mmCIF file of C-alpha atoms in Angstrom:
data_model
loop_
_atom_site.group_PDB
_atom_site.id
_atom_site.type_symbol
_atom_site.label_atom_id
_atom_site.label_comp_id
_atom_site.label_asym_id
_atom_site.label_seq_id
_atom_site.Cartn_x
_atom_site.Cartn_y
_atom_site.Cartn_z
ATOM 1 C CA MET A 1 -0.073 -0.072 0.071
ATOM 2 C CA GLY A 2 1.257 3.346 -0.712
ATOM 3 C CA THR A 3 1.387 6.327 1.664
ATOM 4 C CA VAL A 4 -0.043 8.897 -0.650
ATOM 5 C CA THR A 5 -3.052 10.542 1.326
ATOM 6 C CA MET A 6 -6.357 12.197 0.311
ATOM 7 C CA GLU A 7 -4.786 15.619 1.139
ATOM 8 C CA GLN A 8 -2.158 15.105 -1.635
ATOM 9 C CA GLY A 9 -4.982 14.185 -4.111
ATOM 10 C CA LEU A 10 -6.957 17.347 -2.898
ATOM 11 C CA LEU A 11 -3.709 19.472 -3.382
ATOM 12 C CA LEU A 12 -3.188 18.307 -7.084
ATOM 13 C CA ALA A 13 -6.775 18.962 -7.601
ATOM 14 C CA SER A 14 -6.795 22.487 -6.452
ATOM 15 C CA ALA A 15 -3.506 23.170 -8.486
ATOM 16 C CA LEU A 16 -5.116 21.840 -11.495
ATOM 17 C CA PHE A 17 -8.409 24.121 -10.672
ATOM 18 C CA ALA A 18 -6.302 27.120 -10.134
ATOM 19 C CA LEU A 19 -4.562 26.453 -13.649
ATOM 20 C CA GLY A 20 -7.876 26.273 -15.314
ATOM 21 C CA LEU A 21 -9.282 29.446 -13.401
ATOM 22 C CA LEU A 22 -5.978 31.368 -14.618
ATOM 23 C CA GLY A 23 -6.594 30.127 -18.216
ATOM 24 C CA LEU A 24 -10.239 31.158 -17.944
ATOM 25 C CA LEU A 25 -9.279 34.797 -16.649
ATOM 26 C CA LEU A 26 -6.220 35.300 -18.813
ATOM 27 C CA ARG A 27 -6.917 33.648 -22.275
ATOM 28 C CA ARG A 28 -8.803 35.751 -24.895
ATOM 29 C CA ASN A 29 -9.550 32.931 -27.239
ATOM 30 C CA VAL A 30 -13.076 31.215 -26.857
ATOM 31 C CA LEU A 31 -11.675 27.804 -27.578
ATOM 32 C CA PHE A 32 -9.090 28.061 -24.677
ATOM 33 C CA VAL A 33 -11.657 29.424 -22.492
ATOM 34 C CA LEU A 34 -13.584 26.315 -22.942
ATOM 35 C CA MET A 35 -10.611 24.145 -22.462
ATOM 36 C CA SER A 36 -9.863 25.855 -19.180
ATOM 37 C CA LEU A 37 -13.594 25.071 -18.354
ATOM 38 C CA GLU A 38 -12.891 21.426 -18.871
ATOM 39 C CA VAL A 39 -9.599 21.422 -16.840
ATOM 40 C CA MET A 40 -11.566 22.846 -13.890
ATOM 41 C CA LEU A 41 -14.359 20.518 -14.071
ATOM 42 C CA ASN A 42 -11.908 17.601 -14.254
ATOM 43 C CA ALA A 43 -9.933 18.974 -11.188
ATOM 44 C CA ALA A 44 -13.654 18.964 -9.421
ATOM 45 C CA ALA A 45 -13.949 15.357 -10.147
ATOM 46 C CA LEU A 46 -10.474 14.554 -8.982
ATOM 47 C CA ALA A 47 -11.336 16.042 -5.788
ATOM 48 C CA PHE A 48 -14.558 14.045 -5.387
ATOM 49 C CA ILE A 49 -12.565 10.731 -6.417
ATOM 50 C CA ALA A 50 -9.967 11.292 -3.688
ATOM 51 C CA ALA A 51 -12.586 11.934 -1.208
ATOM 52 C CA GLY A 52 -14.692 8.802 -2.167
ATOM 53 C CA SER A 53 -11.394 6.839 -2.021
ATOM 54 C CA ARG A 54 -10.537 8.065 1.566
ATOM 55 C CA TRP A 55 -14.055 6.910 2.922
ATOM 56 C CA VAL A 56 -14.408 4.015 0.492
ATOM 57 C CA GLN A 57 -17.884 5.012 -0.564
ATOM 58 C CA PRO A 58 -19.272 4.881 -4.067
ATOM 59 C CA ASP A 59 -20.678 8.463 -3.999
ATOM 60 C CA GLY A 60 -17.467 10.021 -5.240
ATOM 61 C CA GLN A 61 -17.633 8.109 -8.396
ATOM 62 C CA ILE A 62 -21.221 8.726 -8.857
ATOM 63 C CA MET A 63 -20.320 12.563 -8.706
ATOM 64 C CA PHE A 64 -17.755 11.903 -11.280
ATOM 65 C CA VAL A 65 -20.225 10.344 -13.630
ATOM 66 C CA LEU A 66 -22.774 13.403 -13.176
ATOM 67 C CA ILE A 67 -19.582 15.697 -13.628
ATOM 68 C CA VAL A 68 -18.871 14.037 -16.880
ATOM 69 C CA THR A 69 -22.366 14.341 -18.068
ATOM 70 C CA LEU A 70 -22.270 18.185 -17.272
ATOM 71 C CA ALA A 71 -18.924 18.543 -19.082
ATOM 72 C CA ALA A 72 -20.220 16.577 -22.160
ATOM 73 C CA SER A 73 -23.388 18.936 -22.280
ATOM 74 C CA GLU A 74 -21.315 22.120 -21.583
ATOM 75 C CA ALA A 75 -18.784 21.356 -24.368
ATOM 76 C CA ALA A 76 -21.626 20.262 -26.846
ATOM 77 C CA VAL A 77 -23.551 23.817 -26.353
ATOM 78 C CA GLY A 78 -20.477 25.789 -25.738
ATOM 79 C CA LEU A 79 -18.789 24.539 -29.093
ATOM 80 C CA ALA A 80 -22.098 25.013 -31.067
ATOM 81 C CA LEU A 81 -22.210 28.564 -29.775
ATOM 82 C CA VAL A 82 -18.556 28.774 -30.972
ATOM 83 C CA LEU A 83 -19.277 27.745 -34.336
ATOM 84 C CA GLN A 84 -22.219 30.229 -34.492
ATOM 85 C CA VAL A 85 -20.260 33.117 -33.068
ATOM 86 C CA TYR A 86 -17.388 32.279 -35.804
ATOM 87 C CA ARG A 87 -19.926 32.160 -38.547
ATOM 88 C CA ARG A 88 -21.305 35.379 -37.676
ATOM 89 C CA TYR A 89 -18.218 37.628 -36.716
ATOM 90 C CA VAL A 90 -15.394 35.548 -38.160
ATOM 91 C CA THR A 91 -13.147 35.856 -34.911
ATOM 92 C CA LEU A 92 -12.829 33.918 -31.672
ATOM 93 C CA ASP A 93 -11.537 36.971 -29.745
ATOM 94 C CA THR A 94 -13.578 37.534 -26.745
ATOM 95 C CA ASP A 95 -12.551 41.412 -26.368
ATOM 96 C CA SER A 96 -13.872 42.016 -29.932
ATOM 97 C CA LEU A 97 -16.959 39.815 -29.039
ATOM 98 C CA SER A 98 -17.760 41.691 -25.920
ATOM 99 C CA GLY A 99 -20.039 44.430 -27.686
ATOM 100 C CA MET A 100 -23.719 43.619 -28.047
ATOM 101 C CA LYS A 101 -26.381 45.369 -30.132
ATOM 102 C CA GLY A 102 -29.897 46.228 -28.684
ATOM 103 C CA MET B 1 8.899 5.746 -1.157
ATOM 104 C CA THR B 2 6.966 2.764 -2.261
ATOM 105 C CA THR B 3 5.996 2.079 -5.863
ATOM 106 C CA PRO B 4 2.393 3.434 -5.869
ATOM 107 C CA ASP B 5 3.534 6.638 -4.408
ATOM 108 C CA LEU B 6 6.032 7.177 -7.107
ATOM 109 C CA ALA B 7 3.507 6.234 -9.585
ATOM 110 C CA PHE B 8 1.332 9.010 -8.090
ATOM 111 C CA TYR B 9 4.104 11.674 -8.249
ATOM 112 C CA VAL B 10 4.778 10.965 -11.686
ATOM 113 C CA ALA B 11 1.282 10.893 -12.901
ATOM 114 C CA ALA B 12 0.649 14.136 -11.051
ATOM 115 C CA THR B 13 3.677 15.783 -12.613
ATOM 116 C CA VAL B 14 2.660 14.829 -16.139
ATOM 117 C CA ALA B 15 -0.925 16.099 -15.371
ATOM 118 C CA LEU B 16 0.355 19.502 -14.085
ATOM 119 C CA VAL B 17 2.937 20.012 -16.929
ATOM 120 C CA ALA B 18 0.406 19.018 -19.639
ATOM 121 C CA THR B 19 -2.232 21.397 -18.016
ATOM 122 C CA VAL B 20 0.277 24.364 -17.954
ATOM 123 C CA LEU B 21 1.080 23.871 -21.645
ATOM 124 C CA THR B 22 -2.606 23.332 -22.382
ATOM 125 C CA VAL B 23 -3.289 26.825 -20.784
ATOM 126 C CA THR B 24 -0.721 28.655 -22.119
ATOM 127 C CA GLY B 25 -0.646 27.100 -25.698
ATOM 128 C CA ARG B 26 -0.649 29.089 -28.971
ATOM 129 C CA ASN B 27 -2.157 26.554 -31.479
ATOM 130 C CA PRO B 28 -5.781 25.028 -30.258
ATOM 131 C CA VAL B 29 -4.835 21.629 -31.805
ATOM 132 C CA HIS B 30 -1.529 21.374 -29.861
ATOM 133 C CA ALA B 31 -3.295 22.451 -26.531
ATOM 134 C CA LEU B 32 -5.994 19.899 -27.181
ATOM 135 C CA LEU B 33 -3.231 17.239 -27.462
ATOM 136 C CA TYR B 34 -1.736 18.364 -24.189
ATOM 137 C CA LEU B 35 -5.159 18.464 -22.601
ATOM 138 C CA ILE B 36 -5.801 14.950 -23.677
ATOM 139 C CA VAL B 37 -2.498 13.750 -22.173
ATOM 140 C CA SER B 38 -3.433 15.548 -18.974
ATOM 141 C CA LEU B 39 -6.828 13.798 -18.936
ATOM 142 C CA LEU B 40 -4.977 10.516 -19.294
ATOM 143 C CA ALA B 41 -2.722 11.432 -16.355
ATOM 144 C CA VAL B 42 -5.693 12.115 -14.111
ATOM 145 C CA ALA B 43 -6.943 8.797 -15.299
ATOM 146 C CA VAL B 44 -4.101 7.016 -13.839
ATOM 147 C CA ILE B 45 -4.521 8.780 -10.620
ATOM 148 C CA PHE B 46 -8.161 7.738 -10.494
ATOM 149 C CA PHE B 47 -6.938 4.129 -10.808
ATOM 150 C CA LEU B 48 -4.481 4.649 -8.129
ATOM 151 C CA PHE B 49 -7.026 5.995 -5.785
ATOM 152 C CA GLY B 50 -9.177 2.607 -6.197
ATOM 153 C CA ALA B 51 -11.589 3.923 -8.546
ATOM 154 C CA PRO B 52 -11.255 1.863 -11.822
ATOM 155 C CA PHE B 53 -14.695 2.810 -13.240
ATOM 156 C CA ALA B 54 -13.952 6.331 -13.130
ATOM 157 C CA ALA B 55 -10.529 5.969 -14.705
ATOM 158 C CA LEU B 56 -12.255 3.981 -17.583
ATOM 159 C CA LEU B 57 -14.981 6.512 -17.945
ATOM 160 C CA GLU B 58 -12.310 9.444 -17.821
ATOM 161 C CA VAL B 59 -10.399 7.590 -20.848
ATOM 162 C CA ILE B 60 -13.603 6.684 -22.759
ATOM 163 C CA VAL B 61 -15.767 9.628 -22.213
ATOM 164 C CA TYR B 62 -13.607 12.644 -21.367
ATOM 165 C CA ALA B 63 -10.377 11.826 -23.419
ATOM 166 C CA GLY B 64 -12.272 9.836 -26.070
ATOM 167 C CA ALA B 65 -15.692 11.512 -26.763
ATOM 168 C CA ILE B 66 -15.478 15.171 -25.317
ATOM 169 C CA MET B 67 -12.072 15.920 -26.744
ATOM 170 C CA VAL B 68 -12.894 14.327 -30.083
ATOM 171 C CA LEU B 69 -15.788 16.881 -30.022
ATOM 172 C CA PHE B 70 -13.150 19.659 -29.507
ATOM 173 C CA VAL B 71 -11.045 18.503 -32.388
ATOM 174 C CA PHE B 72 -14.232 18.337 -35.005
ATOM 175 C CA VAL B 73 -14.948 21.937 -34.051
ATOM 176 C CA VAL B 74 -11.389 23.270 -34.417
ATOM 177 C CA MET B 75 -11.344 21.437 -37.778
ATOM 178 C CA MET B 76 -14.691 22.801 -38.750
ATOM 179 C CA LEU B 77 -13.494 26.382 -37.806
ATOM 180 C CA ASN B 78 -10.607 25.707 -40.305
ATOM 181 C CA LEU B 79 -8.343 28.283 -38.668
ATOM 182 C CA GLY B 80 -5.171 28.980 -40.676
ATOM 183 C CA ASP B 81 -3.423 27.717 -43.936
ATOM 184 C CA VAL B 82 -4.143 23.879 -44.337
ATOM 185 C CA ALA B 83 -1.129 23.441 -46.933
ATOM 186 C CA GLN B 84 1.142 24.924 -44.484
ATOM 187 C CA GLN B 85 0.044 22.916 -41.753
ATOM 188 C CA GLU B 86 0.582 19.747 -43.610
ATOM 189 C CA ALA B 87 4.399 20.872 -44.602
ATOM 190 C CA ARG B 88 4.837 21.365 -40.803
ATOM 191 C CA LEU B 89 3.234 18.206 -39.767
ATOM 192 C CA LEU B 90 6.320 16.121 -39.474
ATOM 193 C CA ALA B 91 8.434 18.585 -37.459
ATOM 194 C CA PRO B 92 9.293 17.327 -34.304
ATOM 195 C CA ARG B 93 8.913 20.282 -32.402
ATOM 196 C CA ILE B 94 5.084 19.739 -32.712
ATOM 197 C CA TRP B 95 4.705 16.416 -31.609
ATOM 198 C CA ILE B 96 7.487 15.600 -29.240
ATOM 199 C CA GLY B 97 5.953 17.364 -26.223
ATOM 200 C CA PRO B 98 2.756 15.416 -25.865
ATOM 201 C CA ALA B 99 4.767 12.139 -27.256
ATOM 202 C CA LEU B 100 7.396 12.375 -24.183
ATOM 203 C CA LEU B 101 4.389 12.905 -21.784
ATOM 204 C CA SER B 102 2.535 9.958 -23.005
ATOM 205 C CA LEU B 103 5.567 7.690 -23.110
ATOM 206 C CA ALA B 104 6.093 8.728 -19.321
ATOM 207 C CA LEU B 105 2.390 7.544 -18.692
ATOM 208 C CA LEU B 106 3.030 4.241 -20.866
ATOM 209 C CA GLY B 107 6.115 3.621 -18.971
ATOM 210 C CA LEU B 108 4.408 3.913 -15.902
ATOM 211 C CA MET B 109 1.741 1.549 -16.854
ATOM 212 C CA VAL B 110 4.117 -1.066 -18.115
ATOM 213 C CA TRP B 111 6.311 -0.591 -14.766
ATOM 214 C CA LEU B 112 3.120 -0.874 -12.588
ATOM 215 C CA LEU B 113 2.284 -4.265 -14.454
ATOM 216 C CA TRP B 114 5.554 -5.614 -14.201
ATOM 217 C CA SER B 115 6.667 -4.719 -10.513
ATOM 218 C CA GLY B 116 3.245 -6.706 -9.121
ATOM 219 C CA ALA B 117 1.938 -3.616 -7.412
ATOM 220 C CA PRO B 118 -1.167 -4.295 -5.454
ATOM 221 C CA GLN B 119 -4.245 -4.045 -7.327
ATOM 222 C CA THR B 120 -5.611 -0.930 -5.626
ATOM 223 C CA PRO B 121 -2.570 0.957 -4.709
ATOM 224 C CA LEU B 122 -3.545 4.047 -2.798
ATOM 225 C CA GLY B 123 -6.849 2.868 -1.035
ATOM 226 C CA ALA B 124 -9.537 0.518 -0.906
ATOM 227 C CA GLU B 125 -11.096 -0.332 -4.100
ATOM 228 C CA VAL B 126 -14.765 0.918 -4.840
ATOM 229 C CA THR B 127 -15.873 -1.698 -7.398
ATOM 230 C CA VAL B 128 -18.340 -1.106 -10.252
ATOM 231 C CA LYS B 129 -20.980 -3.197 -8.491
ATOM 232 C CA GLN B 130 -21.060 -0.944 -5.666
ATOM 233 C CA VAL B 131 -21.089 2.322 -7.730
ATOM 234 C CA GLY B 132 -23.918 0.792 -9.760
ATOM 235 C CA ILE B 133 -26.061 -0.248 -7.019
ATOM 236 C CA ALA B 134 -25.657 3.121 -5.397
ATOM 237 C CA MET B 135 -26.363 4.857 -8.676
ATOM 238 C CA TYR B 136 -29.839 3.017 -9.418
ATOM 239 C CA GLY B 137 -30.748 3.137 -5.813
ATOM 240 C CA PRO B 138 -30.429 6.280 -3.729
ATOM 241 C CA TYR B 139 -29.338 8.346 -6.680
ATOM 242 C CA LEU B 140 -31.741 7.390 -9.036
ATOM 243 C CA LEU B 141 -33.248 10.869 -9.548
ATOM 244 C CA ALA B 142 -29.766 12.349 -10.223
ATOM 245 C CA VAL B 143 -29.433 9.919 -12.780
ATOM 246 C CA GLU B 144 -32.818 10.774 -14.495
ATOM 247 C CA LEU B 145 -31.798 14.643 -14.205
ATOM 248 C CA ALA B 146 -28.558 13.806 -15.828
ATOM 249 C CA SER B 147 -30.297 12.151 -18.784
ATOM 250 C CA MET B 148 -32.751 15.295 -19.103
ATOM 251 C CA LEU B 149 -29.618 17.554 -19.146
ATOM 252 C CA LEU B 150 -28.149 15.537 -21.953
ATOM 253 C CA LEU B 151 -31.491 15.627 -23.832
ATOM 254 C CA GLY B 152 -31.582 19.463 -23.390
ATOM 255 C CA ALA B 153 -27.726 19.882 -24.635
ATOM 256 C CA LEU B 154 -28.589 17.549 -27.513
ATOM 257 C CA VAL B 155 -31.597 19.847 -28.713
ATOM 258 C CA ALA B 156 -29.592 23.035 -28.062
ATOM 259 C CA ALA B 157 -26.538 21.847 -29.801
ATOM 260 C CA TYR B 158 -28.766 20.852 -32.713
ATOM 261 C CA HIS B 159 -30.633 24.120 -32.825
ATOM 262 C CA LEU B 160 -27.553 26.307 -32.280
ATOM 263 C CA GLY B 161 -25.284 24.245 -34.823
ATOM 264 C CA ARG B 162 -27.511 23.936 -37.946
ATOM 265 C CA GLY B 163 -26.897 26.383 -40.654
ATOM 266 C CA GLU B 164 -28.702 29.388 -41.519
#
């Protein structure tokens, strides 16, 4: 048996989450923003798995399944929106997409 | 330091490096490759934590299906000059990074198989059977809601993604 504890798993999860959050805040390309969101969702899933492993309960893996469902829905809708935005404005830069009419 | 510990640290390092390169990348396709490597490394960590079902789903659904969706959309957007991309396709600078990180994960897997490490290295295993019983018992409503969410996403993606 190894000696890695849940805390180290949670530490890794928070590091990955922070990286995703940084990408979300700093990047200006919509595709990279969506990828950062995936990284953050994945980090949250890792936290659930680590906790589920600590108490040997299946709830962590069930939350993981629900998070994957959420990530798939978010990616599908977000990427469809990206396609529409690119078709209309021919850019993926969030700064130049910030103005709205009406 | 025992074998599973070292495996955890190697996988965690690969995940962190690949995620940094994802977030800071310039080319969306290269960033996607690094993101896939990062997801595979996290799948290794899931397995080490005694969650084989989650590790399988991470590889099949996350790194498989969702990332393929991203790749398709990047291809449909058709950013940049295709002929130029083809010419640069074989330059090692492009593929060497993800290849090395994946190689580290492959080496890790082979090493774990050969070293006879315990089946659930970092904690007691939560089996697929337990997960299934809990999922269709107390969590039945959540599963139904997730299916409704997927249906909604399907309809929304179809509506938003169709042509003019």
